[in-house]
Short mmCIF file of C-alpha atoms in Angstrom, two decimals:
data_model
loop_
_atom_site.label_atom_id
_atom_site.label_comp_id
_atom_site.label_asym_id
_atom_site.label_seq_id
_atom_site.Cartn_x
_atom_site.Cartn_y
_atom_site.Cartn_z
CA UNK C 1 -5.15 28.15 10.27
CA UNK C 2 -3.53 26.93 13.49
CA UNK C 3 -0.21 25.15 13.06
CA UNK C 4 -0.08 21.59 14.33
CA UNK C 5 2.71 21.41 16.91
CA UNK C 6 2.58 17.61 16.73
CA UNK C 7 4.32 17.75 13.34
CA UNK C 8 7.45 18.49 15.37
CA UNK C 9 6.87 15.54 17.73
CA UNK C 10 7.42 12.45 15.57
CA UNK C 11 6.82 9.03 17.07
CA UNK C 12 10.10 7.38 16.10
CA UNK C 13 13.68 7.70 17.33
CA UNK C 14 15.33 10.94 16.21
CA UNK C 15 18.23 9.15 14.50
CA UNK C 16 15.80 7.00 12.52
CA UNK C 17 13.77 10.07 11.65
CA UNK C 18 16.83 11.97 10.45
CA UNK C 19 17.80 9.03 8.24
CA UNK C 20 14.33 8.80 6.69
CA UNK C 21 14.21 12.53 6.05
CA UNK C 22 17.70 12.93 4.61
CA UNK C 23 18.58 9.63 2.92
CA UNK C 24 15.33 8.79 1.17
CA UNK C 25 15.41 10.29 -2.32
CA UNK C 26 14.28 13.90 -2.37
CA UNK C 27 11.69 15.21 -4.78
CA UNK C 28 13.06 17.13 -7.75
CA UNK C 29 11.62 19.78 -10.02
CA UNK C 30 8.80 22.18 -9.10
CA UNK C 31 7.20 19.73 -6.67
CA UNK C 32 10.47 19.42 -4.76
CA UNK C 33 10.73 23.20 -4.72
CA UNK C 34 7.22 23.45 -3.26
CA UNK C 35 8.11 20.98 -0.51
CA UNK C 36 11.32 22.87 0.32
CA UNK C 37 9.53 26.23 0.40
CA UNK C 38 6.88 24.84 2.73
CA UNK C 39 9.53 23.61 5.16
CA UNK C 40 11.43 26.90 4.99
CA UNK C 41 8.29 28.93 5.75
CA UNK C 42 6.96 26.56 8.40
CA UNK C 43 3.87 25.71 6.36
CA UNK C 44 2.49 22.34 7.50
CA UNK C 45 2.82 19.69 4.80
CA UNK C 46 3.27 15.95 5.17
CA UNK C 47 6.83 15.09 6.35
CA UNK C 48 9.27 13.56 3.92
CA UNK C 49 8.94 10.02 5.26
CA UNK C 50 5.21 10.21 4.57
CA UNK C 51 5.93 11.75 1.16
CA UNK C 52 8.09 8.74 0.23
CA UNK C 53 5.47 6.26 1.43
CA UNK C 54 2.55 8.02 -0.28
CA UNK C 55 4.49 8.36 -3.52
CA UNK C 56 5.33 4.65 -3.54
CA UNK C 57 1.81 3.59 -2.57
CA UNK C 58 0.23 5.59 -5.40
CA UNK C 59 2.86 4.34 -7.86
CA UNK C 60 2.13 0.72 -6.85
CA UNK C 61 -1.67 0.93 -6.60
CA UNK C 62 -2.18 3.19 -9.64
CA UNK C 63 -5.53 4.54 -8.42
CA UNK C 64 -7.88 6.08 -10.94
CA UNK C 65 -9.80 8.13 -8.40
CA UNK C 66 -8.33 9.74 -5.26
CA UNK C 67 -10.18 11.74 -2.62
CA UNK C 68 -8.31 14.03 -0.25
CA UNK C 69 -9.80 15.71 2.82
CA UNK C 70 -7.60 18.68 3.75
CA UNK C 71 -5.96 20.38 0.77
CA UNK C 72 -3.83 22.98 2.59
CA UNK C 73 -1.44 24.41 -0.04
CA UNK C 74 -2.04 21.44 -2.34
CA UNK C 75 1.29 19.67 -1.86
CA UNK C 76 0.01 16.16 -1.11
CA UNK C 77 -2.69 16.36 -3.81
CA UNK C 78 -0.05 17.43 -6.32
CA UNK C 79 2.25 14.62 -5.19
CA UNK C 80 -0.46 12.00 -5.73
CA UNK C 81 -1.61 13.51 -9.04
CA UNK C 82 1.95 13.45 -10.36
CA UNK C 83 2.32 9.70 -9.71
CA UNK C 84 -1.15 8.34 -10.55
CA UNK C 85 -2.09 7.20 -14.07
CA UNK C 86 -2.54 9.86 -16.74
CA UNK C 87 -6.26 9.07 -16.79
CA UNK C 88 -6.56 9.40 -12.99
CA UNK C 89 -8.10 12.27 -11.04
CA UNK C 90 -7.83 13.79 -7.56
CA UNK C 91 -10.72 15.47 -5.75
CA UNK C 92 -9.60 17.53 -2.77
CA UNK C 93 -11.63 19.33 -0.08
CA UNK C 94 -10.67 22.26 2.15
CA UNK C 95 -12.81 24.70 4.10
CA UNK C 96 -10.31 27.57 4.16
CA UNK C 97 -10.66 30.05 1.30
CA UNK C 98 -7.03 31.14 1.62
CA UNK C 99 -5.81 27.55 1.32
CA UNK C 100 -8.10 27.01 -1.66
CA UNK C 101 -6.55 29.98 -3.46
CA UNK C 102 -2.96 29.01 -2.60
CA UNK C 103 -3.54 25.43 -3.71
CA UNK C 104 -5.17 26.57 -6.96
CA UNK C 105 -2.13 28.72 -7.74
CA UNK C 106 0.22 25.82 -7.01
CA UNK C 107 -1.79 23.39 -9.16
CA UNK C 108 -1.68 25.87 -12.03
CA UNK C 109 2.07 26.36 -11.67
CA UNK C 110 2.61 22.60 -11.59
CA UNK C 111 0.42 22.03 -14.65
CA UNK C 112 -2.02 19.83 -12.72
CA UNK C 113 -5.23 21.85 -12.99
CA UNK C 114 -6.89 19.28 -15.26
CA UNK C 115 -6.07 16.39 -12.91
CA UNK C 116 -7.32 17.96 -9.68
CA UNK C 117 -10.80 19.15 -8.70
CA UNK C 118 -10.97 21.45 -5.69
CA UNK C 119 -14.01 21.72 -3.44
CA UNK C 120 -14.13 24.64 -1.03
CA UNK C 121 -16.26 24.02 2.06
CA UNK C 122 -16.66 21.90 5.16
CA UNK C 123 -16.07 18.21 4.51
CA UNK C 124 -19.02 17.46 6.81
CA UNK C 125 -21.25 19.12 4.21
CA UNK C 126 -19.45 17.96 1.06
CA UNK C 127 -18.76 14.29 1.81
CA UNK C 128 -22.46 13.25 1.99
CA UNK C 129 -23.00 14.73 -1.49
CA UNK C 130 -20.24 12.68 -3.14
CA UNK C 131 -21.06 9.54 -5.10
CA UNK C 132 -19.07 6.93 -6.97
CA UNK C 133 -16.04 5.24 -5.49
CA UNK C 134 -12.44 6.13 -4.75
CA UNK C 135 -9.45 3.81 -4.89
CA UNK C 136 -7.51 5.90 -2.36
CA UNK C 137 -8.69 8.39 0.25
CA UNK C 138 -6.22 10.55 2.15
CA UNK C 139 -7.60 12.31 5.22
CA UNK C 140 -5.43 15.05 6.72
CA UNK C 141 -7.77 17.59 8.30
CA UNK C 142 -9.24 18.38 11.71
CA UNK C 143 -8.26 15.44 13.92
CA UNK C 144 -11.40 15.69 16.04
CA UNK C 145 -13.53 15.20 12.90
CA UNK C 146 -11.88 12.02 11.64
CA UNK C 147 -14.32 9.66 13.32
CA UNK C 148 -17.25 11.74 12.05
CA UNK C 149 -15.96 11.64 8.47
CA UNK C 150 -15.23 7.91 8.66
CA UNK C 151 -18.67 6.54 7.63
CA UNK C 152 -18.75 8.57 4.42
CA UNK C 153 -15.12 7.71 3.68
CA UNK C 154 -15.87 3.99 4.03
CA UNK C 155 -19.01 4.39 1.91
CA UNK C 156 -16.99 6.06 -0.84
CA UNK C 157 -14.01 3.70 -0.62
CA UNK C 158 -13.91 1.06 -3.35
CA UNK C 159 -13.56 -2.59 -2.29
CA UNK C 160 -9.83 -3.15 -1.88
CA UNK C 161 -9.36 0.61 -1.64
CA UNK C 162 -7.05 2.24 0.87
CA UNK C 163 -7.94 4.95 3.40
CA UNK C 164 -4.98 6.79 4.94
CA UNK C 165 -5.62 8.94 8.02
CA UNK C 166 -2.71 11.21 8.94
CA UNK C 167 -1.48 12.51 12.31
CA UNK C 168 -3.36 10.10 14.58
CA UNK C 169 -0.91 9.63 17.46
CA UNK C 170 -0.57 13.20 18.79
CA UNK C 171 3.13 12.76 19.57
CA UNK C 172 2.31 9.52 21.42
CA UNK C 173 0.05 11.31 23.90
CA UNK C 174 -2.96 9.50 22.48
CA UNK C 175 -2.19 6.61 24.85
CA UNK C 176 -2.08 8.72 28.02
CA UNK C 177 -4.96 8.91 30.50
CA UNK C 178 -7.36 11.79 29.86
CA UNK C 179 -6.32 13.63 33.05
CA UNK C 180 -2.74 13.90 31.73
CA UNK C 181 -3.85 15.64 28.55
CA UNK C 182 -3.95 19.45 28.28
CA UNK C 183 -7.55 20.56 28.65
CA UNK C 184 -7.62 22.16 25.18
CA UNK C 185 -6.50 18.87 23.58
CA UNK C 186 -8.91 16.54 25.37
CA UNK C 187 -11.51 16.70 22.61
CA UNK C 188 -8.96 15.54 20.03
CA UNK C 189 -7.68 12.88 22.45
CA UNK C 190 -11.20 11.52 22.96
CA UNK C 191 -12.13 11.58 19.27
CA UNK C 192 -8.93 9.89 18.10
CA UNK C 193 -9.37 7.14 20.68
CA UNK C 194 -12.94 6.76 19.47
CA UNK C 195 -11.56 6.41 15.93
CA UNK C 196 -9.23 3.58 17.02
CA UNK C 197 -12.02 1.88 18.98
CA UNK C 198 -14.21 1.99 15.86
CA UNK C 199 -11.68 0.93 13.23
CA UNK C 200 -9.24 -1.50 14.81
CA UNK C 201 -11.75 -4.21 15.89
CA UNK C 202 -13.75 -3.98 12.62
CA UNK C 203 -13.50 -7.33 10.82
CA UNK C 204 -14.59 -5.81 7.51
CA UNK C 205 -11.34 -3.80 7.42
CA UNK C 206 -7.62 -4.48 7.44
CA UNK C 207 -5.99 -1.82 9.62
CA UNK C 208 -2.43 -0.98 10.60
CA UNK C 209 -0.60 1.89 12.27
CA UNK C 210 2.45 3.26 10.48
CA UNK C 211 5.08 5.24 12.44
CA UNK C 212 5.38 7.97 9.82
CA UNK C 213 5.38 11.58 11.02
CA UNK C 214 2.82 11.75 13.81
CA UNK C 215 1.38 8.37 12.84
CA UNK C 216 -0.68 7.18 9.88
CA UNK C 217 -3.66 4.86 10.24
CA UNK C 218 -3.90 2.72 7.08
CA UNK C 219 -7.23 1.02 6.38
CA UNK C 220 -8.04 -1.35 3.54
CA UNK C 221 -11.62 -2.28 2.74
CA UNK C 222 -11.88 -6.08 2.55
#
């Protein structure tokens, strides 16, 4: 799995970033250890400012059903599962077998196996098969696929539910003209702009951009 270099190009002032990452309460226990190990080994997980926001959002909203697209090592799924109601459940999707196995081991170690269902495969194939509704959907996967996954995410999102889409600003380069973008990144640049052009004018949604990490697009279904 290719590392996302944009995780090291946050979209806020460095002093503000340092404050958010060092002064906001750190996670304790095994989950905190997993976060620390990921940072030490350079494994991409959501940055601490996004951790704090996601933790508070789940604690406030108390969702019964959460869908995650992009499990990685299972850190964000475990974070949400540890804060949601005891009766709540997380379903998480990842296409990489290695990530599936690592996440499964982490869920077992954290005692969260019963609260999290893993689905191994391409979200493009799995999302159309899902039914029911989700109170919170967290999408943190291939950036070029976000706009393609959007219709199913909105179909599955409960009224009043929240869809969070991570890493949408590409270090701020998303606003640059196409000819200033590295050729290999132009597909992502085009698809993320298409995502904004689809979501932001939509009157059936409340949308906002949060300067957390590499940018989070927050969508609420009216």
